[in-house]
PDB file of C-alpha atoms in Angstrom:
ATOM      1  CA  UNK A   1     -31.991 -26.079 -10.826  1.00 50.00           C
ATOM      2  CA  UNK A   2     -30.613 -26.824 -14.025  1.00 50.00           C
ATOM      3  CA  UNK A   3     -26.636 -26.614 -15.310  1.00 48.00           C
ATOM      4  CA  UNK A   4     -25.705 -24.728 -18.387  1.00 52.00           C
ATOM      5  CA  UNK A   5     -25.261 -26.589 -21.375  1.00 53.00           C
ATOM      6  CA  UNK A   6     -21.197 -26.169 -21.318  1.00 51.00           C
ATOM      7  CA  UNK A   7     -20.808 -27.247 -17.440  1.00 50.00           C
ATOM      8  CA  UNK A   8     -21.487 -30.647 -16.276  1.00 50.00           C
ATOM      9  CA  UNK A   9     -24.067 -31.698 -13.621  1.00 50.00           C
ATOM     10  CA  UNK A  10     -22.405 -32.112 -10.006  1.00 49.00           C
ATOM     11  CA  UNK A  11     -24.171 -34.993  -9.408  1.00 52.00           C
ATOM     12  CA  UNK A  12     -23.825 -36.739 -12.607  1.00 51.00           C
ATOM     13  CA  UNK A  13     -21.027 -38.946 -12.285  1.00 51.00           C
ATOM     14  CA  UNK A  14     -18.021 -38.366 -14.252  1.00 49.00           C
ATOM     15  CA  UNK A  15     -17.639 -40.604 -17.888  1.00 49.00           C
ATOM     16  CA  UNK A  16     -14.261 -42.162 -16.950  1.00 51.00           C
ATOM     17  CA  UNK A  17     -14.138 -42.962 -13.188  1.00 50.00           C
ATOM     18  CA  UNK A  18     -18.341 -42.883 -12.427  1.00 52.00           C
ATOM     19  CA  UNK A  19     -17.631 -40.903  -9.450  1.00 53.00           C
ATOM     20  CA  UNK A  20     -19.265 -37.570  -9.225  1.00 51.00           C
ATOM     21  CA  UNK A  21     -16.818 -34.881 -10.663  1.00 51.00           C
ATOM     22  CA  UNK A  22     -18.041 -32.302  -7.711  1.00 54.00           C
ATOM     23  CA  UNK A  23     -18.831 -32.668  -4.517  1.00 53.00           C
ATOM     24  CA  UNK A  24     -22.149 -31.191  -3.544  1.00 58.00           C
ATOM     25  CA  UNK A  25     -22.464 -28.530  -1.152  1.00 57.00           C
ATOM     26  CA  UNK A  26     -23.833 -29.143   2.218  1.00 58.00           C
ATOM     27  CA  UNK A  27     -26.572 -27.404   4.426  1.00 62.00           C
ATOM     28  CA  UNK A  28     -25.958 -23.649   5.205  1.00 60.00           C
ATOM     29  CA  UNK A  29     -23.762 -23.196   8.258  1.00 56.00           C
ATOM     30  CA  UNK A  30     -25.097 -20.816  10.909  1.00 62.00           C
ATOM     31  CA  UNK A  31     -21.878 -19.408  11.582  1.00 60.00           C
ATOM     32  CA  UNK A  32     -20.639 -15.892  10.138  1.00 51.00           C
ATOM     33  CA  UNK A  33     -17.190 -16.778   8.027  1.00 49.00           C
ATOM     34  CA  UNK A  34     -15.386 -13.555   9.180  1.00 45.00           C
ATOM     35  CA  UNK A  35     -14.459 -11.997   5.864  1.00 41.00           C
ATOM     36  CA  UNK A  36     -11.787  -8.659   6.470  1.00 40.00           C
ATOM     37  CA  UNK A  37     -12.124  -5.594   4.738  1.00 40.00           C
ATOM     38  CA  UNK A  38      -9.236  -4.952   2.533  1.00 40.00           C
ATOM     39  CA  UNK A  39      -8.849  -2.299  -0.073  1.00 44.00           C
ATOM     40  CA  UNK A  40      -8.763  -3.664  -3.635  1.00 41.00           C
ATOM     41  CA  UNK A  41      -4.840  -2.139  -3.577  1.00 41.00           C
ATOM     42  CA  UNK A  42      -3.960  -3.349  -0.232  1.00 42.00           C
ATOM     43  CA  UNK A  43      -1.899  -6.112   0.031  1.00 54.00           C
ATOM     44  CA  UNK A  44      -1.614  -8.152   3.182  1.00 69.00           C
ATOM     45  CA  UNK A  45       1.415  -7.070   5.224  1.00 78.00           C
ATOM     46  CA  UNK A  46       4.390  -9.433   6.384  1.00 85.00           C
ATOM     47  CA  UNK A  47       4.868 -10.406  10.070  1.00 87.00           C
ATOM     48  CA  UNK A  48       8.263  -8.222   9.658  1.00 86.00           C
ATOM     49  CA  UNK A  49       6.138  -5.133   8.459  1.00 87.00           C
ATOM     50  CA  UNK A  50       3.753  -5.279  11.434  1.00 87.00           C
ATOM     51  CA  UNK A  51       6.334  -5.626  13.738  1.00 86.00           C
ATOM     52  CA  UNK A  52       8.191  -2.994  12.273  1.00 87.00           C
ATOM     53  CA  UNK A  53       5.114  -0.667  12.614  1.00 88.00           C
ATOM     54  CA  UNK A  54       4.475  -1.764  15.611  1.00 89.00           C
ATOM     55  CA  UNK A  55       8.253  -0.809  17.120  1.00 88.00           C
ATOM     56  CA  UNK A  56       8.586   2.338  15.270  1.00 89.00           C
ATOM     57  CA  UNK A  57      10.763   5.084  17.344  1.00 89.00           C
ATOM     58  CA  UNK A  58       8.559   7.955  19.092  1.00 87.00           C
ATOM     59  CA  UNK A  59       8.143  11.003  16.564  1.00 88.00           C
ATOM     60  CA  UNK A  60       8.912   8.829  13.495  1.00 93.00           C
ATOM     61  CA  UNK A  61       6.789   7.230  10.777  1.00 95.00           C
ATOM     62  CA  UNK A  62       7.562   4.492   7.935  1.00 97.00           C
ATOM     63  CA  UNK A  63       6.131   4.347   4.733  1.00 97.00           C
ATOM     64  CA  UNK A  64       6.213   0.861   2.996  1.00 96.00           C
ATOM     65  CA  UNK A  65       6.409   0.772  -0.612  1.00 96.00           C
ATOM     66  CA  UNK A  66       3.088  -1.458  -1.492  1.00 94.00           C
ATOM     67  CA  UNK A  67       3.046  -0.719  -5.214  1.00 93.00           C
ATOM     68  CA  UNK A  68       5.736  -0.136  -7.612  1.00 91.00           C
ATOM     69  CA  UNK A  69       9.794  -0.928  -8.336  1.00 90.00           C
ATOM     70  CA  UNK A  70      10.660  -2.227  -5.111  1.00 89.00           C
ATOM     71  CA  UNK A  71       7.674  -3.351  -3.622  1.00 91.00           C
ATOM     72  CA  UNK A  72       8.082  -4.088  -0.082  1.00 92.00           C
ATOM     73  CA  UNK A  73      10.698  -1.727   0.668  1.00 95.00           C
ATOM     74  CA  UNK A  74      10.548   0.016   3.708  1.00 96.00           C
ATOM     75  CA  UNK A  75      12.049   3.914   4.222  1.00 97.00           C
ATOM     76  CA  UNK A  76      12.046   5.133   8.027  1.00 96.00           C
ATOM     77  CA  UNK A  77      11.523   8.977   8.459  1.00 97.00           C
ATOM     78  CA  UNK A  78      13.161   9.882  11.295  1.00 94.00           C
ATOM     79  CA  UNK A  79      14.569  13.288  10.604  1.00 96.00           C
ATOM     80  CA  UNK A  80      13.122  16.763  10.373  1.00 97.00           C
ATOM     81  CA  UNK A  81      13.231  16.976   7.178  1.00 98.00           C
ATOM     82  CA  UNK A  82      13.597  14.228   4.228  1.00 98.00           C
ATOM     83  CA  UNK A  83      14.002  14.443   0.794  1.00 98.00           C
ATOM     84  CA  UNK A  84      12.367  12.610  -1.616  1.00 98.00           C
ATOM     85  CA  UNK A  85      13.441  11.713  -5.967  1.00 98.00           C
ATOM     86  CA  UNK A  86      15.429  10.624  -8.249  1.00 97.00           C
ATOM     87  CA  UNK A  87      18.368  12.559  -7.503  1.00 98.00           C
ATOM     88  CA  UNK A  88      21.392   9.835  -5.905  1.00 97.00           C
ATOM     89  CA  UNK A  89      21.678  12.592  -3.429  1.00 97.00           C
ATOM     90  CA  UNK A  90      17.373  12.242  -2.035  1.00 98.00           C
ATOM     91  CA  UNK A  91      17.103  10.608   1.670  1.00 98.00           C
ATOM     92  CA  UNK A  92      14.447   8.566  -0.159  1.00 97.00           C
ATOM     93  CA  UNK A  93      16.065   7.416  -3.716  1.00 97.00           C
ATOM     94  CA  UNK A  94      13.629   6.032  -6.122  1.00 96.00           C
ATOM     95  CA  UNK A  95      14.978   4.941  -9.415  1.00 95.00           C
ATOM     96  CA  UNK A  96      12.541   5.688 -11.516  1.00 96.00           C
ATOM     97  CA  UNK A  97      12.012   7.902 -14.854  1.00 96.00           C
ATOM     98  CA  UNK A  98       8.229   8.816 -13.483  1.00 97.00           C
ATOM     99  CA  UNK A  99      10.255  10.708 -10.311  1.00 97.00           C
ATOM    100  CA  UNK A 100      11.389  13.897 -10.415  1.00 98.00           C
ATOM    101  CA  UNK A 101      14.793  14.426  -9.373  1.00 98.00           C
ATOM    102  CA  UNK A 102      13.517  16.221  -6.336  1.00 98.00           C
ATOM    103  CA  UNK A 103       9.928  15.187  -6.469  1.00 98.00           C
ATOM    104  CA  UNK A 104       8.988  15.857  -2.378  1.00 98.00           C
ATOM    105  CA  UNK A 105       9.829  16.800   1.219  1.00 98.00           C
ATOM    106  CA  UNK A 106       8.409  14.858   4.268  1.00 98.00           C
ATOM    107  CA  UNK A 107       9.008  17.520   6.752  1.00 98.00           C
ATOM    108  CA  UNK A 108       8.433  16.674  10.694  1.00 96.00           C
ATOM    109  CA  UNK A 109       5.512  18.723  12.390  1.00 93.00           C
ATOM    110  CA  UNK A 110       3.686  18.633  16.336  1.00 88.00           C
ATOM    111  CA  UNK A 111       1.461  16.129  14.876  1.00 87.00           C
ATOM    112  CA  UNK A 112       3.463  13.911  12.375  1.00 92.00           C
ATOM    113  CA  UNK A 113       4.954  14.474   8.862  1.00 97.00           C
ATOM    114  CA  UNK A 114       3.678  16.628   6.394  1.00 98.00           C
ATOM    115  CA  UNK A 115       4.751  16.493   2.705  1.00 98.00           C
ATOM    116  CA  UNK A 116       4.958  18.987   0.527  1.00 98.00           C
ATOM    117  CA  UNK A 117       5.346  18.321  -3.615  1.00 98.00           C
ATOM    118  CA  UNK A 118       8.484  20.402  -4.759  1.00 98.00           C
ATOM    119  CA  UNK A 119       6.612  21.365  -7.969  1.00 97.00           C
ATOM    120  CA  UNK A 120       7.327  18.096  -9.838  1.00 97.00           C
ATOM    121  CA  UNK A 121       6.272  16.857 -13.360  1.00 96.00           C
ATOM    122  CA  UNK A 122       3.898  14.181 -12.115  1.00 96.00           C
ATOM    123  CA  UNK A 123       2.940  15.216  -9.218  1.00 97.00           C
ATOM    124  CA  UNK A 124       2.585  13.839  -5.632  1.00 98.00           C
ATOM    125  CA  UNK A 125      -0.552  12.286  -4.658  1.00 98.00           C
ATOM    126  CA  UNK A 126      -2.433  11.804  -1.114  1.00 98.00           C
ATOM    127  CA  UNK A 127      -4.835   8.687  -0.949  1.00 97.00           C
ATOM    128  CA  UNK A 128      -5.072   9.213  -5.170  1.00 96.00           C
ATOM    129  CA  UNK A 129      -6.003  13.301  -4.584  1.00 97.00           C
ATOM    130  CA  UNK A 130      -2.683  15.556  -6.091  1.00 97.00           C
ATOM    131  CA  UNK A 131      -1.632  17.929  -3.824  1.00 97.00           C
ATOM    132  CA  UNK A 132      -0.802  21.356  -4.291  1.00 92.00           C
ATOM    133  CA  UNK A 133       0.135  22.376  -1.240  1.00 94.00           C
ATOM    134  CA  UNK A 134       1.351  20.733   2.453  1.00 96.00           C
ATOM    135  CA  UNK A 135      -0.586  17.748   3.319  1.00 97.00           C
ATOM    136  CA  UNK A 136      -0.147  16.551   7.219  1.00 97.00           C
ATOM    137  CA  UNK A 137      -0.054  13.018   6.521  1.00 97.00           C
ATOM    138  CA  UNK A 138      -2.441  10.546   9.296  1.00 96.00           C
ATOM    139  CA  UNK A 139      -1.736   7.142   9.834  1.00 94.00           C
ATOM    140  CA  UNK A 140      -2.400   4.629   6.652  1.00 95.00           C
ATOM    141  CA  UNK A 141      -2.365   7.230   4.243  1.00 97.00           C
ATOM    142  CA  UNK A 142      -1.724   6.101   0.712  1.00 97.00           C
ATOM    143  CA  UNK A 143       1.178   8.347  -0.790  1.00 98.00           C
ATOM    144  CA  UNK A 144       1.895   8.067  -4.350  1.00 98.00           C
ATOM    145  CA  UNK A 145       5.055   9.340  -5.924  1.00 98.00           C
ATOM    146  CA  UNK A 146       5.556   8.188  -9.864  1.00 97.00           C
ATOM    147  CA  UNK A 147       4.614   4.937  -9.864  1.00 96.00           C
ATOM    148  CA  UNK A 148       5.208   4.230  -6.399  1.00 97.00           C
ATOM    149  CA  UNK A 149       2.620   3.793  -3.782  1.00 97.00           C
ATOM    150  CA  UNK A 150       3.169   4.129  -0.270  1.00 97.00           C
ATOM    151  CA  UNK A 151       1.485   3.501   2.598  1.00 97.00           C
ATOM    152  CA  UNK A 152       2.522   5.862   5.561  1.00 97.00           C
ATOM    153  CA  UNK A 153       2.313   4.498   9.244  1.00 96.00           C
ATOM    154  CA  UNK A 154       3.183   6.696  12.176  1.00 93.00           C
ATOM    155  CA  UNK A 155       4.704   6.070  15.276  1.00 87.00           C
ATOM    156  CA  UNK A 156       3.781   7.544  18.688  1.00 77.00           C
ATOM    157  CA  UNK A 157       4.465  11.510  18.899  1.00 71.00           C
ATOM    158  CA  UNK A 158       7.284  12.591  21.021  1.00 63.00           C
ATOM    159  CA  UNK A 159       6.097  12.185  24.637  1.00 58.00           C
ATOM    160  CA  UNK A 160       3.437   9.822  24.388  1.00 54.00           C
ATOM    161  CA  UNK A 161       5.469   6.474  23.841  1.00 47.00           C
TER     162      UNK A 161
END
């Protein structure tokens, strides 16, 4: 097989050392190179978020900014109802012009939190659908509010932990 004109050979040795400039690729391995499945969005979570995830309170859920100002941030619901926008007075505050001073409710249900868009300019988006009405939220579902994007992780419902 032959090299394009504008890369050099890997086994033609280099002008100014004569060594070759790339090694070249051994045989094949038979083993499978375990390669994980990641969303093109997804960003690989920090040994603190797992474990936060991973301890979260019976009947309460996280959601973990992955996307946005504040990337990273973490905002434990853990009421029955939580308020979400730009107003300093939200449960959730985010600072941002694309938020709606109250933007969204997370309100607790049987089976988790379900949010509900409080008829805001840009809307309030489940896993990149808008929502128009309430939207019981399952465990890893993307939640995008301006230019946030949140990733919501449940804990164990009441009873079960």
């Amino acid at each position: 097989m032959s090299t394009p004109d504008h890369e050099p050979d890997a086994n033609q040795p280099d002008a100014a050392d004569g060594q070759a400039s790339r090694p070249t690729p051994g045989p094949p391995s038979d083993e499978t190179t375990h390669i994980p499945i990641l969303d093109a969005d997804t960003e690989e979570m920090s040994a603190s978020d797992v474990s936060a995830v991973e301890n979260l309170p019976a009947g309460s859920a996280m959601l973990l900014v992955q996307r946005g100002p504040d990337a990273g941030a973490r905002f434990l619901l853990d009421s029955d109802l939580v308020t979400v926008g730009r107003h300093p007075d939200s449960d959730i505050f985010l600072d941002d012009i694309s938020v709606s001073r109250r933007h969204a409710t997370f309100t607790r249900s049987g089976s988790g939190y379900v949010i509900s868009d409080l008829g805001s300019l840009n809307g309030s988006y489940i896993n990149r659908d808008r929502i128009d009405s309430e939207v019981t939220l399952a465990g890893g579902d993307e939640v995008q509010i301006g230019k946030y994007r949140l990733i919501y992780f449940a804990g164990a419902l009441k009873g079960q932990a």
